[in-house]
Coordinates of C-alpha atoms in Angstrom, one line a residue:
X128 CA -14.6 -14.8 5.1
X129 CA -12.1 -17.5 4.6
X130 CA -12.5 -17.2 0.9
X131 CA -11.0 -13.7 0.9
X132 CA -7.3 -13.0 0.4
X133 CA -5.3 -10.4 2.4
X134 CA -2.7 -8.4 0.9
X135 CA -1.6 -6.9 4.3
X136 CA 1.5 -8.6 5.7
X137 CA 2.0 -9.4 9.4
X138 CA 4.0 -6.3 10.0
X139 CA 1.2 -4.0 8.8
X140 CA -1.3 -5.9 10.9
X141 CA 1.0 -5.4 14.0
X142 CA 1.4 -1.7 13.2
X143 CA -2.3 -1.2 12.9
X144 CA -2.9 -2.9 16.2
X145 CA -0.2 -0.9 17.8
X146 CA -1.8 2.4 16.6
X147 CA -5.2 1.5 18.0
X148 CA -3.7 0.1 21.2
X149 CA -1.9 3.3 21.8
X150 CA -5.1 5.3 21.2
X151 CA -7.0 3.3 23.7
X152 CA -4.3 3.6 26.3
X153 CA -3.6 7.2 26.0
X154 CA -7.2 8.4 25.3
X155 CA -6.0 10.3 22.2
X156 CA -7.7 9.1 19.0
X157 CA -5.3 8.0 16.2
X158 CA -5.2 8.3 12.5
X159 CA -7.1 5.7 10.6
X160 CA -5.4 2.4 10.0
X161 CA -6.5 1.9 6.4
X162 CA -3.2 3.1 5.2
X163 CA -1.8 -0.1 6.6
X164 CA -4.4 -2.6 6.0
X165 CA -6.7 -1.1 3.3
X166 CA -10.2 0.1 3.4
X167 CA -12.0 -3.2 2.8
X168 CA -9.5 -6.0 3.4
X169 CA -11.8 -8.1 5.6
X170 CA -9.2 -10.7 6.5
X171 CA -6.6 -8.1 7.6
X172 CA -9.1 -6.1 9.6
X173 CA -10.3 -9.1 11.6
X174 CA -6.7 -10.1 12.1
X175 CA -6.0 -6.8 13.8
X176 CA -9.1 -7.2 15.9
X177 CA -8.2 -10.7 16.9
X178 CA -4.7 -9.7 17.8
X179 CA -6.1 -6.8 20.1
X180 CA -8.7 -9.3 21.6
X181 CA -6.0 -11.8 22.4
X182 CA -4.1 -9.1 24.2
X183 CA -7.0 -8.1 26.3
X184 CA -7.8 -11.7 27.2
X185 CA -4.1 -12.2 28.2
X186 CA -4.5 -9.1 30.5
X187 CA -7.3 -10.9 32.3
X188 CA -10.4 -9.5 30.7
X189 CA -13.2 -12.0 29.8
X190 CA -15.2 -12.2 26.6
X191 CA -19.0 -12.0 27.4
X192 CA -20.5 -11.7 23.9
X193 CA -20.4 -9.9 20.5
X194 CA -21.8 -6.8 18.9
X195 CA -23.0 -6.7 15.5
X196 CA -22.5 -3.5 13.4
X197 CA -23.4 -2.1 10.0
X198 CA -26.8 -3.7 9.9
X199 CA -28.3 -0.8 8.2
X200 CA -28.3 -0.7 4.4
X201 CA -27.7 3.0 4.5
X202 CA -24.6 2.7 6.6
X203 CA -23.3 -0.2 4.4
X204 CA -23.7 2.0 1.4
X205 CA -21.9 4.8 3.2
X206 CA -18.9 2.6 3.8
X207 CA -19.0 0.7 0.5
X208 CA -19.7 -2.7 1.9
X209 CA -22.4 -5.3 1.4
X210 CA -22.2 -7.1 4.9
X211 CA -22.3 -6.3 8.6
X212 CA -19.3 -6.5 10.9
X213 CA -18.9 -7.6 14.5
X214 CA -16.8 -6.9 17.5
X215 CA -16.1 -8.5 20.8
X216 CA -17.8 -7.6 24.1
X217 CA -15.6 -7.9 27.3
X218 CA -16.9 -7.9 30.9
X219 CA -15.5 -4.4 31.6
X220 CA -17.8 -2.9 28.9
X221 CA -21.1 -3.5 30.7
X222 CA -22.7 -0.8 32.7
X223 CA -25.8 -1.4 34.9
X224 CA -29.0 0.0 33.8
X225 CA -29.3 3.7 34.9
X226 CA -25.6 3.8 35.7
X227 CA -23.2 6.7 35.1
X228 CA -20.5 6.1 32.6
X229 CA -17.3 7.8 33.4
X230 CA -16.6 10.7 30.9
X231 CA -13.3 9.2 29.9
X232 CA -14.4 5.6 29.6
X233 CA -15.2 5.6 26.0
X234 CA -13.4 7.6 23.4
X235 CA -15.7 9.8 21.1
X236 CA -18.9 8.1 22.5
X237 CA -22.1 7.8 20.4
X238 CA -25.2 5.8 21.4
X239 CA -27.7 3.6 19.6
X240 CA -30.6 1.6 20.9
X241 CA -31.1 -2.0 19.9
X242 CA -32.3 -5.4 20.9
X243 CA -29.9 -7.7 22.8
X244 CA -30.2 -11.4 22.9
X245 CA -28.8 -13.6 25.6
X246 CA -27.9 -17.2 24.5
X247 CA -29.1 -20.2 26.3
X248 CA -27.2 -22.7 24.2
X249 CA -24.0 -22.7 22.1
X250 CA -24.1 -22.1 18.4
X251 CA -21.1 -24.1 17.5
X252 CA -22.5 -27.1 15.5
X253 CA -25.3 -27.8 13.1
X254 CA -26.6 -25.6 10.3
X255 CA -26.8 -22.5 12.4
X256 CA -30.1 -21.6 10.6
X257 CA -32.9 -19.4 11.8
X258 CA -34.7 -22.2 13.7
X259 CA -31.5 -23.3 15.5
X260 CA -30.6 -19.7 16.4
X261 CA -34.1 -18.9 17.7
X262 CA -34.1 -22.0 19.8
X263 CA -30.7 -21.0 21.3
X264 CA -31.9 -17.6 22.4
X265 CA -32.9 -17.6 26.0
X266 CA -34.3 -14.1 26.0
X267 CA -34.3 -10.6 24.5
X268 CA -33.7 -7.4 26.3
X269 CA -33.6 -3.7 25.4
X270 CA -30.1 -2.2 25.1
X271 CA -28.2 0.8 24.6
X272 CA -24.8 0.4 22.8
X273 CA -22.2 3.0 23.6
X274 CA -20.1 3.0 20.5
X275 CA -16.6 4.5 20.7
X276 CA -13.8 5.0 18.1
X277 CA -10.1 5.0 18.6
X278 CA -9.9 6.6 15.2
X279 CA -9.9 10.5 15.2
X280 CA -13.2 12.1 14.2
X281 CA -14.8 8.8 13.4
X282 CA -13.0 8.9 10.0
X283 CA -13.7 5.2 9.4
X284 CA -13.7 2.9 6.4
X285 CA -14.9 -0.7 6.8
X286 CA -11.4 -1.9 7.5
X287 CA -10.9 0.8 10.2
X288 CA -14.0 0.0 12.2
X289 CA -13.5 -3.7 12.1
X290 CA -9.9 -3.4 13.2
X291 CA -11.0 -1.1 16.0
X292 CA -13.3 -3.9 17.4
X293 CA -16.3 -2.7 15.3
X294 CA -16.1 0.7 17.2
X295 CA -17.2 -1.0 20.5
X296 CA -17.2 1.0 23.7
X297 CA -19.7 -0.2 26.2
X298 CA -23.3 -1.3 26.6
X299 CA -26.2 -1.2 29.0
X300 CA -29.0 -3.9 29.2
X301 CA -32.5 -3.3 30.4
X302 CA -34.0 -5.4 33.1
X303 CA -37.0 -6.8 31.5
X304 CA -36.1 -10.3 30.0
X305 CA -38.6 -11.6 27.4
X306 CA -38.4 -15.0 25.6
X307 CA -38.9 -15.0 21.8
X308 CA -42.2 -16.9 22.3
X309 CA -43.5 -13.6 23.7
X310 CA -41.8 -11.1 21.5
X311 CA -41.5 -10.3 17.8
X312 CA -38.1 -8.6 17.2
X313 CA -39.2 -7.4 13.7
X314 CA -42.2 -5.6 14.8
X315 CA -40.5 -3.9 17.7
X316 CA -40.5 -0.1 17.7
X317 CA -37.6 1.9 19.2
X318 CA -37.5 5.4 20.6
X319 CA -34.3 7.0 22.0
X320 CA -34.0 10.3 23.7
X321 CA -31.0 12.3 24.7
X322 CA -31.7 14.8 27.5
X323 CA -35.4 14.3 27.0
X324 CA -35.3 15.1 23.2
X325 CA -36.1 12.3 20.7
X326 CA -33.1 11.8 18.5
X327 CA -33.6 8.3 17.1
X328 CA -36.5 6.1 16.1
X329 CA -36.7 2.9 14.2
X330 CA -37.9 -0.7 14.2
X331 CA -36.6 -4.2 14.2
X332 CA -37.1 -4.4 10.5
X333 CA -34.2 -1.9 10.1
X334 CA -31.8 -4.5 11.4
X335 CA -31.1 -6.7 8.4
X336 CA -34.9 -7.1 8.1
X337 CA -34.9 -9.2 11.3
X338 CA -32.6 -8.9 14.3
X339 CA -32.5 -12.6 14.5
X340 CA -31.2 -12.8 11.0
X341 CA -28.3 -10.7 12.1
X342 CA -27.5 -13.3 14.8
X343 CA -27.7 -16.0 12.2
X344 CA -25.1 -14.2 10.2
X345 CA -22.9 -13.7 13.3
X346 CA -23.2 -17.3 14.4
X347 CA -21.8 -18.4 11.1
X348 CA -19.0 -15.9 10.9
X349 CA -17.9 -16.5 14.4
X350 CA -17.7 -20.3 13.8
X351 CA -15.8 -19.6 10.6
X352 CA -13.3 -17.5 12.5
X353 CA -12.9 -20.3 15.2
X354 CA -14.6 -18.6 18.1
X355 CA -18.3 -19.8 18.0
X356 CA -21.0 -18.2 20.1
X357 CA -21.4 -19.7 23.5
X358 CA -24.4 -20.1 26.0
X359 CA -24.6 -17.1 28.3
X360 CA -23.2 -14.6 25.8
X361 CA -24.7 -11.3 25.2
X362 CA -25.4 -10.5 21.5
X363 CA -26.1 -6.8 20.5
X364 CA -27.9 -7.4 17.3
X365 CA -27.6 -3.9 15.7
X366 CA -29.0 -0.5 15.8
X367 CA -32.7 0.0 15.1
X368 CA -32.2 3.7 14.3
X369 CA -29.5 6.3 13.8
X370 CA -26.6 6.6 16.2
X371 CA -26.2 9.9 18.1
X372 CA -23.2 11.5 19.8
X373 CA -23.2 12.2 23.5
X374 CA -21.3 14.6 25.7
X375 CA -20.4 14.7 29.5
X376 CA -23.5 15.2 31.5
X377 CA -25.9 13.6 28.9
X378 CA -28.7 11.4 29.9
X379 CA -29.9 8.7 27.4
X380 CA -33.2 6.8 27.6
X381 CA -34.5 4.2 25.2
X382 CA -37.8 2.2 24.9
X383 CA -38.3 -0.9 22.7
X384 CA -41.9 -2.1 22.5
X385 CA -42.3 -5.4 24.3
X386 CA -39.0 -5.0 26.1
X387 CA -39.6 -1.9 28.2
X388 CA -36.9 0.7 28.6
X389 CA -33.2 1.2 29.4
X390 CA -31.2 4.3 30.4
X391 CA -27.7 5.5 31.0
X392 CA -26.0 8.8 31.9
X393 CA -22.6 10.1 31.3
X394 CA -20.6 11.7 34.1
X395 CA -20.2 15.5 33.8
X396 CA -16.3 15.3 34.0
X397 CA -13.5 12.9 33.8

């Protein structure tokens, strides 16, 4: 990303951060920020994200991992980009398996099922290639990501979603932990239901061809931006099927072959 040049000045980056910060604080989604930072200015978008991340850390929240987004070719085409994006996972984003998420915890929530990896080693030095990344992964686990957007009506461009922490909201991890020696992420099949109805299916191959390839991409980008991946961090590797909106009272259940199941509900009222 360092090879890109941003045309958005510091004042525009600050204004975009302020708009998203206010939306998060008030629970009222805001207008997109692409009028300030552009639709596809990668450098400016991550500058906004990093500014908001620094503010959250200063407020006492801890970084526990990353989420990878836009791993689907179809979604990339929709937003006119040719690469994934990523956001930061904070400790207040995790919900226990089977837990009830407060109705007002995530703005405009949507869910997607994916494979999460938990790192057993840092990914800060070396080639950060497939072999190194696989060796650094301690285990895989089924996950439901709760995406959320501070941008009204999910009216997002690439710049909007990156600035908005890659539309991160929350996540839930399953309880079955499987090392890669006993699990093939590419072959994994996913089924997700909402209130008992199947709403999304897919496979590991839908995530950049291999969910581990998504982690390789992330490891390199994170190091380039000065915040390499660390042991113990959770990496949400990207959706295995379509994202679906949820409403208060909804129950979500997902299964990933080889990893078991994971579920979450959304409280009926705020």
